[in-house]
Amino acid sequence: MTTPAHTTVGIVGGGPAGLLLARQLHLAGIDCVVLEARDRTYVEHRQRAGILEQGTVDALRACGAADRLDREGLIHDGIELRWNRRSHRIDFPALTGGRRVWVYAQTEVVKDLIALQLTDGPPLLFEAEVTAVTGAETDRPVIHYTHEGIRRTLTCDYVVGCDGFHGVVRSAIPATELRTAERTYPYSWFGILANVPPSCDELIYAHSPRGFALHSMRTPTVSRLYLQVPNGTDPDSWSDTQIWDELQSRFAIDSDWKLTPGPITQRAVLPMRSFVTEPMRYGRVLLAGDAAHIVPPTGAKGLNLAAADVIVLARAFADWTATGTTAGLDAYSGTCLKRVWRAEHFSWFMTTTLHTTPDQSAFDTHLQLSQLDRIASSPHAAAELAENYAGLPVG
């Protein structure tokens, strides 16, 4: 592959945000280059989110990346909440005018987009480590990177940082121009993959005196489950029996429902944080996805927020190349941040309603249970949860 020296849009990061943006730009006739620091195997097996909102699915379909999703993705029309040994189902289509969500792992989204990119798309360079981005305030920002042992530069009309929270593109924006807001949480998620069919048809979110638990799935034969644990927990300190017993305890309701255990194939502890940086644009450098914002996973918003960012961005680039107007690019940060802050609030709400803290008082617990009772008894409260979970309009 000939390594280009210039492109219209330089995209740093080959995760779902960068790849979806590249696909949308390609279909709009806008040239771009994607630089990804890791190798293809790592990127395709990087475990992350598994819930896709309606808007994300619509975008994947529009760019021809949903054939396998439509065959293999699991359509979910709701979630189940559990607390005080009772359960309540939230019916998404009934409460949102027909919207729903899909269970389809980020690894599979990335595989589908990479296959398209390599077959019919602009350059995608793996193991291209970006070291700096300079000239953000000029009309020709430069990406400095190393690929195949050679130091290279790529001049761009615009640079988009899709390189995650620890990426380098955000550092191209002067610190004096950035405002950040952050919240950390006093607990983590202990996540497991298990080769056992799910014990439920839809996701179960459980509030328990012992802590939060989530039952999800990857496929009809692979379950994905999570336990709230203290920060710093060693995943190897739990035996398989302890994990399944604790999950069963936290999911317990007054019925004959039972959790089916199975062989655990992966385990990891995931810390939780909320983070937003503003603005999402400075000069000719723009941020998308985790480079600009992080949400705790309780609301299933991470991948979907990233997709929403690049949908807005692709439209803005299309308008710019077609008409010369930068109105969409100028409005990009403000447009996206409205949705970002709504998703941050929803993710915080789901997290603080369903998790318990080490020093939690009886008063705090009663507030949580009262909120869950309200959702179960009020169509308005249930609709607010359903609309946010299934996904608010993009742009």
Tab-separated table of C-alpha atoms in Angstrom:
chain	number	residue	atom	x	y	z
A	1	MET	CA	0.000	0.000	0.000
A	2	THR	CA	1.314	3.451	-0.933
A	3	THR	CA	1.403	5.616	2.159
A	4	PRO	CA	-0.302	8.939	1.366
A	5	ALA	CA	1.322	12.220	2.362
A	6	HIS	CA	-1.907	14.230	2.413
A	7	THR	CA	-5.581	13.538	2.934
A	8	THR	CA	-8.741	15.520	3.482
A	9	VAL	CA	-9.568	13.906	6.832
A	10	GLY	CA	-6.953	12.158	8.933
A	11	ILE	CA	-8.591	9.767	11.399
A	12	VAL	CA	-6.568	8.624	14.401
A	13	GLY	CA	-7.981	5.428	15.862
A	14	GLY	CA	-9.357	2.310	14.173
A	15	GLY	CA	-12.104	1.462	16.637
A	16	PRO	CA	-15.809	1.650	15.815
A	17	ALA	CA	-15.909	5.460	15.768
A	18	GLY	CA	-12.959	5.898	13.425
A	19	LEU	CA	-13.999	3.063	11.134
A	20	LEU	CA	-17.638	4.172	10.924
A	21	LEU	CA	-16.572	7.727	10.130
A	22	ALA	CA	-14.186	6.478	7.438
A	23	ARG	CA	-16.928	4.403	5.850
A	24	GLN	CA	-19.373	7.317	5.832
A	25	LEU	CA	-16.777	9.676	4.364
A	26	HIS	CA	-15.825	7.141	1.699
A	27	LEU	CA	-19.442	6.786	0.576
A	28	ALA	CA	-19.695	10.595	0.435
A	29	GLY	CA	-16.632	10.743	-1.830
A	30	ILE	CA	-14.372	12.321	0.813
A	31	ASP	CA	-10.859	10.921	1.022
A	32	CYS	CA	-9.469	9.957	4.409
A	33	VAL	CA	-6.825	7.812	6.067
A	34	VAL	CA	-7.241	5.776	9.272
A	35	LEU	CA	-4.209	5.273	11.519
A	36	GLU	CA	-4.500	2.609	14.222
A	37	ALA	CA	-1.710	2.015	16.747
A	38	ARG	CA	-2.543	-1.660	17.405
A	39	ASP	CA	-2.494	-4.649	15.064
A	40	ARG	CA	-5.619	-6.003	13.418
A	41	THR	CA	-5.955	-9.007	15.737
A	42	TYR	CA	-5.892	-6.834	18.834
A	43	VAL	CA	-8.455	-4.390	17.464
A	44	GLU	CA	-10.840	-7.138	16.374
A	45	HIS	CA	-10.743	-8.838	19.777
A	46	ARG	CA	-10.855	-5.772	22.046
A	47	GLN	CA	-13.878	-6.487	24.273
A	48	ARG	CA	-16.133	-3.519	24.871
A	49	ALA	CA	-19.835	-2.734	24.503
A	50	GLY	CA	-22.498	-5.064	23.188
A	51	ILE	CA	-25.697	-2.981	22.975
A	52	LEU	CA	-26.536	-0.996	19.826
A	53	GLU	CA	-29.181	1.702	19.767
A	54	GLN	CA	-31.616	2.049	16.893
A	55	GLY	CA	-29.684	5.051	15.510
A	56	THR	CA	-26.394	3.145	15.505
A	57	VAL	CA	-27.967	0.206	13.684
A	58	ASP	CA	-29.529	2.575	11.156
A	59	ALA	CA	-26.116	4.147	10.481
A	60	LEU	CA	-24.439	0.748	10.018
A	61	ARG	CA	-27.167	-0.281	7.602
A	62	ALA	CA	-26.856	2.957	5.638
A	63	CYS	CA	-23.157	2.376	5.043
A	64	GLY	CA	-23.492	-1.309	4.120
A	65	ALA	CA	-22.006	-2.665	7.343
A	66	ALA	CA	-25.021	-4.456	8.805
A	67	ASP	CA	-25.422	-7.655	6.756
A	68	ARG	CA	-24.080	-9.892	9.520
A	69	LEU	CA	-25.688	-7.752	12.224
A	70	ASP	CA	-29.099	-8.326	10.624
A	71	ARG	CA	-28.447	-12.073	10.444
A	72	GLU	CA	-26.827	-12.643	13.824
A	73	GLY	CA	-27.715	-9.687	16.052
A	74	LEU	CA	-30.201	-10.307	18.843
A	75	ILE	CA	-33.116	-7.864	18.811
A	76	HIS	CA	-34.237	-6.826	22.287
A	77	ASP	CA	-37.497	-5.028	22.930
A	78	GLY	CA	-36.837	-4.319	26.589
A	79	ILE	CA	-34.874	-4.910	29.764
A	80	GLU	CA	-35.813	-6.399	33.130
A	81	LEU	CA	-35.214	-4.590	36.406
A	82	ARG	CA	-34.902	-6.571	39.651
A	83	TRP	CA	-34.976	-5.293	43.238
A	84	ASN	CA	-36.398	-6.433	46.556
A	85	ARG	CA	-36.880	-9.928	45.100
A	86	ARG	CA	-39.321	-8.582	42.494
A	87	SER	CA	-38.990	-7.836	38.789
A	88	HIS	CA	-40.401	-5.423	36.237
A	89	ARG	CA	-39.980	-5.371	32.458
A	90	ILE	CA	-39.479	-2.124	30.512
A	91	ASP	CA	-41.131	-2.460	27.086
A	92	PHE	CA	-39.108	-0.272	24.709
A	93	PRO	CA	-41.326	-0.279	21.574
A	94	ALA	CA	-44.483	0.423	23.582
A	95	LEU	CA	-42.855	3.322	25.407
A	96	THR	CA	-40.760	4.847	22.594
A	97	GLY	CA	-42.921	4.585	19.493
A	98	GLY	CA	-41.291	1.412	18.220
A	99	ARG	CA	-37.580	1.795	18.991
A	100	ARG	CA	-35.543	-1.144	20.236
A	101	VAL	CA	-31.921	-2.210	20.762
A	102	TRP	CA	-29.662	-4.938	19.373
A	103	VAL	CA	-27.180	-7.173	21.175
A	104	TYR	CA	-24.177	-7.351	18.852
A	105	ALA	CA	-20.677	-7.123	20.287
A	106	GLN	CA	-18.338	-4.256	19.467
A	107	THR	CA	-15.795	-6.835	18.325
A	108	GLU	CA	-18.209	-7.901	15.586
A	109	VAL	CA	-19.012	-4.316	14.549
A	110	VAL	CA	-15.282	-3.672	14.216
A	111	LYS	CA	-14.687	-6.860	12.214
A	112	ASP	CA	-17.465	-5.916	9.786
A	113	LEU	CA	-16.156	-2.369	9.315
A	114	ILE	CA	-12.545	-3.497	8.906
A	115	ALA	CA	-13.537	-6.027	6.243
A	116	LEU	CA	-15.335	-3.298	4.298
A	117	GLN	CA	-12.492	-0.846	4.750
A	118	LEU	CA	-9.856	-3.250	3.467
A	119	THR	CA	-12.009	-4.425	0.552
A	120	ASP	CA	-13.615	-1.176	-0.535
A	121	GLY	CA	-12.412	1.834	1.344
A	122	PRO	CA	-9.705	4.385	2.044
A	123	PRO	CA	-6.342	3.434	3.557
A	124	LEU	CA	-6.352	1.762	6.960
A	125	LEU	CA	-2.902	1.411	8.505
A	126	PHE	CA	-2.470	-0.899	11.471
A	127	GLU	CA	0.504	-0.547	13.831
A	128	ALA	CA	0.725	3.129	12.899
A	129	GLU	CA	1.602	4.819	16.173
A	130	VAL	CA	0.716	8.494	16.228
A	131	THR	CA	3.163	10.479	18.344
A	132	ALA	CA	1.801	13.994	17.888
A	133	VAL	CA	-0.605	16.222	16.013
A	134	THR	CA	0.628	19.742	15.249
A	135	GLY	CA	-0.853	22.805	13.633
A	136	ALA	CA	-4.381	22.428	14.971
A	137	GLU	CA	-4.988	26.141	14.513
A	138	THR	CA	-3.717	26.172	10.892
A	139	ASP	CA	-5.440	25.032	7.701
A	140	ARG	CA	-3.008	22.108	7.340
A	141	PRO	CA	-2.664	20.184	10.613
A	142	VAL	CA	-0.055	17.419	10.572
A	143	ILE	CA	-0.200	13.921	12.045
A	144	HIS	CA	3.213	12.587	13.055
A	145	TYR	CA	3.387	8.796	13.263
A	146	THR	CA	5.615	5.751	12.931
A	147	HIS	CA	4.706	2.887	10.616
A	148	GLU	CA	6.843	-0.119	9.669
A	149	GLY	CA	9.734	1.421	11.595
A	150	ILE	CA	9.670	4.646	9.595
A	151	ARG	CA	8.735	8.053	10.936
A	152	ARG	CA	6.135	9.657	8.687
A	153	THR	CA	3.877	12.681	8.483
A	154	LEU	CA	0.375	13.072	7.103
A	155	THR	CA	-0.922	16.553	6.352
A	156	CYS	CA	-4.680	16.926	6.502
A	157	ASP	CA	-7.423	19.448	5.994
A	158	TYR	CA	-8.903	18.163	9.252
A	159	VAL	CA	-7.806	15.688	11.935
A	160	VAL	CA	-10.346	13.633	13.891
A	161	GLY	CA	-9.247	12.017	17.137
A	162	CYS	CA	-11.047	8.693	17.632
A	163	ASP	CA	-8.142	7.374	19.677
A	164	GLY	CA	-9.793	6.974	23.053
A	165	PHE	CA	-9.340	8.467	26.477
A	166	HIS	CA	-5.566	7.858	26.505
A	167	GLY	CA	-5.013	8.940	22.896
A	168	VAL	CA	-2.698	11.711	21.756
A	169	VAL	CA	-5.014	13.841	19.625
A	170	ARG	CA	-6.654	15.608	22.574
A	171	SER	CA	-3.208	16.852	23.614
A	172	ALA	CA	-3.022	18.783	20.309
A	173	ILE	CA	-5.558	21.184	21.821
A	174	PRO	CA	-3.949	23.707	24.197
A	175	ALA	CA	-4.816	22.923	27.798
A	176	THR	CA	-5.984	26.507	28.222
A	177	GLU	CA	-8.721	25.845	25.638
A	178	LEU	CA	-10.131	22.713	27.307
A	179	ARG	CA	-12.600	22.319	30.139
A	180	THR	CA	-13.013	18.917	31.715
A	181	ALA	CA	-15.536	17.445	34.130
A	182	GLU	CA	-15.046	14.058	35.743
A	183	ARG	CA	-16.594	11.709	38.274
A	184	THR	CA	-15.103	8.477	39.591
A	185	TYR	CA	-17.069	5.712	41.281
A	186	PRO	CA	-16.148	3.687	44.393
A	187	TYR	CA	-16.758	0.356	42.677
A	188	SER	CA	-15.918	-1.590	39.534
A	189	TRP	CA	-17.543	-4.246	37.365
A	190	PHE	CA	-16.262	-7.806	37.469
A	191	GLY	CA	-17.188	-9.091	34.013
A	192	ILE	CA	-17.182	-12.668	32.797
A	193	LEU	CA	-17.853	-14.458	29.522
A	194	ALA	CA	-19.277	-17.945	29.896
A	195	ASN	CA	-19.981	-20.701	27.401
A	196	VAL	CA	-23.558	-21.230	28.514
A	197	PRO	CA	-26.863	-20.126	26.951
A	198	PRO	CA	-28.284	-17.032	28.650
A	199	SER	CA	-30.712	-17.655	31.501
A	200	CYS	CA	-32.878	-14.792	30.247
A	201	ASP	CA	-34.344	-13.505	26.989
A	202	GLU	CA	-33.445	-9.865	27.685
A	203	LEU	CA	-30.894	-8.092	29.871
A	204	ILE	CA	-31.455	-8.167	33.628
A	205	TYR	CA	-30.347	-5.191	35.744
A	206	ALA	CA	-30.410	-6.134	39.438
A	207	HIS	CA	-30.253	-3.954	42.535
A	208	SER	CA	-29.280	-5.991	45.581
A	209	PRO	CA	-28.102	-5.310	49.143
A	210	ARG	CA	-24.998	-7.240	48.089
A	211	GLY	CA	-24.403	-4.958	45.113
A	212	PHE	CA	-25.378	-4.598	41.474
A	213	ALA	CA	-25.462	-7.439	38.922
A	214	LEU	CA	-26.143	-7.530	35.185
A	215	HIS	CA	-27.048	-10.500	33.024
A	216	SER	CA	-26.313	-9.909	29.353
A	217	MET	CA	-25.323	-12.103	26.436
A	218	ARG	CA	-23.146	-12.173	23.350
A	219	THR	CA	-24.848	-14.932	21.369
A	220	PRO	CA	-27.564	-17.545	22.010
A	221	THR	CA	-24.831	-19.780	23.438
A	222	VAL	CA	-22.531	-17.266	25.187
A	223	SER	CA	-23.494	-15.300	28.299
A	224	ARG	CA	-21.959	-12.046	29.515
A	225	LEU	CA	-22.437	-11.239	33.216
A	226	TYR	CA	-21.202	-8.583	35.619
A	227	LEU	CA	-20.892	-8.166	39.390
A	228	GLN	CA	-20.273	-4.951	41.272
A	229	VAL	CA	-17.003	-5.325	43.209
A	230	PRO	CA	-14.668	-2.973	45.118
A	231	ASN	CA	-12.100	-1.080	43.087
A	232	GLY	CA	-8.829	-2.953	42.808
A	233	THR	CA	-10.422	-6.415	42.996
A	234	ASP	CA	-8.249	-9.182	41.581
A	235	PRO	CA	-10.449	-11.201	39.169
A	236	ASP	CA	-8.442	-14.341	39.919
A	237	SER	CA	-9.306	-14.106	43.613
A	238	TRP	CA	-12.813	-15.421	42.873
A	239	SER	CA	-13.437	-19.095	42.147
A	240	ASP	CA	-15.967	-20.016	39.465
A	241	THR	CA	-18.292	-21.366	42.146
A	242	GLN	CA	-18.098	-18.123	44.114
A	243	ILE	CA	-18.929	-16.110	40.997
A	244	TRP	CA	-22.014	-18.143	40.091
A	245	ASP	CA	-23.249	-18.289	43.688
A	246	GLU	CA	-22.926	-14.524	44.063
A	247	LEU	CA	-24.692	-13.881	40.766
A	248	GLN	CA	-27.536	-16.195	41.749
A	249	SER	CA	-27.896	-14.383	45.073
A	250	ARG	CA	-28.043	-10.932	43.498
A	251	PHE	CA	-30.522	-11.948	40.790
A	252	ALA	CA	-32.828	-13.779	43.229
A	253	ILE	CA	-36.565	-13.055	42.968
A	254	ASP	CA	-39.672	-14.683	44.411
A	255	SER	CA	-40.133	-17.169	41.592
A	256	ASP	CA	-38.593	-20.402	40.397
A	257	TRP	CA	-36.113	-18.579	38.088
A	258	LYS	CA	-32.622	-20.009	38.269
A	259	LEU	CA	-29.303	-18.898	36.837
A	260	THR	CA	-27.607	-21.611	34.792
A	261	PRO	CA	-23.838	-21.715	35.371
A	262	GLY	CA	-21.274	-22.754	32.787
A	263	PRO	CA	-17.560	-22.678	31.922
A	264	ILE	CA	-16.077	-19.204	32.372
A	265	THR	CA	-13.777	-18.324	29.468
A	266	GLN	CA	-12.846	-14.709	30.240
A	267	ARG	CA	-12.811	-12.520	33.332
A	268	ALA	CA	-11.777	-8.908	33.918
A	269	VAL	CA	-12.400	-6.068	36.360
A	270	LEU	CA	-13.495	-2.796	34.773
A	271	PRO	CA	-13.183	0.510	36.679
A	272	MET	CA	-15.937	3.076	36.118
A	273	ARG	CA	-15.791	6.798	35.451
A	274	SER	CA	-17.675	9.675	33.882
A	275	PHE	CA	-15.658	12.214	31.880
A	276	VAL	CA	-16.408	15.037	29.428
A	277	THR	CA	-14.037	17.436	27.729
A	278	GLU	CA	-15.246	20.614	26.090
A	279	PRO	CA	-15.080	21.769	23.365
A	280	MET	CA	-14.911	18.782	21.022
A	281	ARG	CA	-13.315	20.939	18.345
A	282	TYR	CA	-10.346	23.304	18.252
A	283	GLY	CA	-9.300	24.741	14.913
A	284	ARG	CA	-8.965	21.867	12.467
A	285	VAL	CA	-8.824	19.161	15.169
A	286	LEU	CA	-12.017	17.422	16.272
A	287	LEU	CA	-12.593	14.787	18.965
A	288	ALA	CA	-15.086	11.915	18.835
A	289	GLY	CA	-16.030	9.029	21.089
A	290	ASP	CA	-13.914	8.198	24.130
A	291	ALA	CA	-11.379	10.886	23.206
A	292	ALA	CA	-14.049	13.409	24.237
A	293	HIS	CA	-16.227	11.595	26.763
A	294	ILE	CA	-16.470	8.482	28.925
A	295	VAL	CA	-19.622	7.050	30.495
A	296	PRO	CA	-20.033	4.232	32.996
A	297	PRO	CA	-21.341	1.173	31.141
A	298	THR	CA	-24.607	0.892	33.080
A	299	GLY	CA	-26.552	2.887	30.489
A	300	ALA	CA	-25.052	1.116	27.420
A	301	LYS	CA	-24.067	4.465	25.922
A	302	GLY	CA	-20.325	4.345	25.150
A	303	LEU	CA	-20.254	2.918	21.630
A	304	ASN	CA	-23.552	4.597	20.769
A	305	LEU	CA	-22.315	8.049	21.778
A	306	ALA	CA	-19.240	7.517	19.608
A	307	ALA	CA	-21.441	6.517	16.681
A	308	ALA	CA	-23.657	9.578	17.200
A	309	ASP	CA	-20.589	11.852	17.181
A	310	VAL	CA	-19.317	10.579	13.843
A	311	ILE	CA	-22.785	10.565	12.253
A	312	VAL	CA	-23.002	14.306	13.005
A	313	LEU	CA	-19.411	14.788	11.857
A	314	ALA	CA	-19.851	12.904	8.576
A	315	ARG	CA	-22.869	15.060	7.713
A	316	ALA	CA	-20.869	18.205	8.470
A	317	PHE	CA	-17.979	17.084	6.251
A	318	ALA	CA	-20.411	16.200	3.461
A	319	ASP	CA	-21.959	19.686	3.643
A	320	TRP	CA	-18.523	21.299	3.634
A	321	THR	CA	-17.297	19.439	0.562
A	322	ALA	CA	-20.593	19.909	-1.318
A	323	THR	CA	-21.225	23.589	-0.552
A	324	GLY	CA	-18.098	24.987	1.090
A	325	THR	CA	-20.018	25.857	4.245
A	326	THR	CA	-18.407	25.130	7.598
A	327	ALA	CA	-21.636	25.679	9.524
A	328	GLY	CA	-21.976	22.011	10.434
A	329	LEU	CA	-18.339	21.727	11.493
A	330	ASP	CA	-18.610	24.946	13.499
A	331	ALA	CA	-21.687	23.589	15.294
A	332	TYR	CA	-20.259	20.071	15.786
A	333	SER	CA	-19.142	20.432	19.387
A	334	GLY	CA	-22.320	22.106	20.616
A	335	THR	CA	-24.552	19.688	18.728
A	336	CYS	CA	-22.840	16.608	20.139
A	337	LEU	CA	-22.419	17.882	23.674
A	338	LYS	CA	-26.173	18.251	24.111
A	339	ARG	CA	-26.542	14.520	23.519
A	340	VAL	CA	-23.373	13.690	25.464
A	341	TRP	CA	-24.590	15.409	28.633
A	342	ARG	CA	-27.993	13.754	28.383
A	343	ALA	CA	-26.265	10.368	28.073
A	344	GLU	CA	-23.922	11.230	30.946
A	345	HIS	CA	-26.918	11.992	33.142
A	346	PHE	CA	-28.731	8.801	32.164
A	347	SER	CA	-25.628	6.681	32.750
A	348	TRP	CA	-25.089	8.335	36.141
A	349	PHE	CA	-28.767	7.772	36.993
A	350	MET	CA	-28.657	4.081	36.118
A	351	THR	CA	-25.376	3.633	37.965
A	352	THR	CA	-26.313	5.395	41.182
A	353	THR	CA	-29.806	3.897	41.264
A	354	LEU	CA	-28.638	0.304	40.913
A	355	HIS	CA	-25.289	0.206	42.745
A	356	THR	CA	-24.644	0.346	46.471
A	357	THR	CA	-21.714	2.159	48.052
A	358	PRO	CA	-19.545	0.741	50.849
A	359	ASP	CA	-20.885	3.296	53.357
A	360	GLN	CA	-24.447	3.440	52.036
A	361	SER	CA	-27.065	4.534	54.553
A	362	ALA	CA	-30.572	3.137	54.927
A	363	PHE	CA	-31.837	6.506	53.686
A	364	ASP	CA	-29.874	6.179	50.427
A	365	THR	CA	-31.136	2.641	49.904
A	366	HIS	CA	-34.749	3.706	50.396
A	367	LEU	CA	-34.269	6.457	47.802
A	368	GLN	CA	-33.035	3.868	45.288
A	369	LEU	CA	-35.886	1.481	45.975
A	370	SER	CA	-38.409	4.296	45.794
A	371	GLN	CA	-37.093	5.260	42.358
A	372	LEU	CA	-37.341	1.678	41.113
A	373	ASP	CA	-40.890	1.429	42.500
A	374	ARG	CA	-41.724	4.649	40.655
A	375	ILE	CA	-40.445	3.257	37.349
A	376	ALA	CA	-42.536	0.131	37.839
A	377	SER	CA	-45.713	2.051	38.653
A	378	SER	CA	-45.518	5.086	36.364
A	379	PRO	CA	-45.646	4.871	32.533
A	380	HIS	CA	-44.047	8.330	32.450
A	381	ALA	CA	-41.051	7.287	34.548
A	382	ALA	CA	-40.714	4.052	32.556
A	383	ALA	CA	-40.892	5.981	29.264
A	384	GLU	CA	-38.094	8.313	30.383
A	385	LEU	CA	-35.870	5.308	31.053
A	386	ALA	CA	-36.872	3.566	27.812
A	387	GLU	CA	-36.336	6.634	25.621
A	388	ASN	CA	-32.865	7.237	27.000
A	389	TYR	CA	-31.873	3.565	26.869
A	390	ALA	CA	-33.113	2.975	23.310
A	391	GLY	CA	-31.396	6.166	22.211
A	392	LEU	CA	-32.287	9.791	21.702
A	393	PRO	CA	-32.310	11.305	18.184
A	394	VAL	CA	-28.886	12.062	16.667
A	395	GLY	CA	-28.133	15.700	15.850
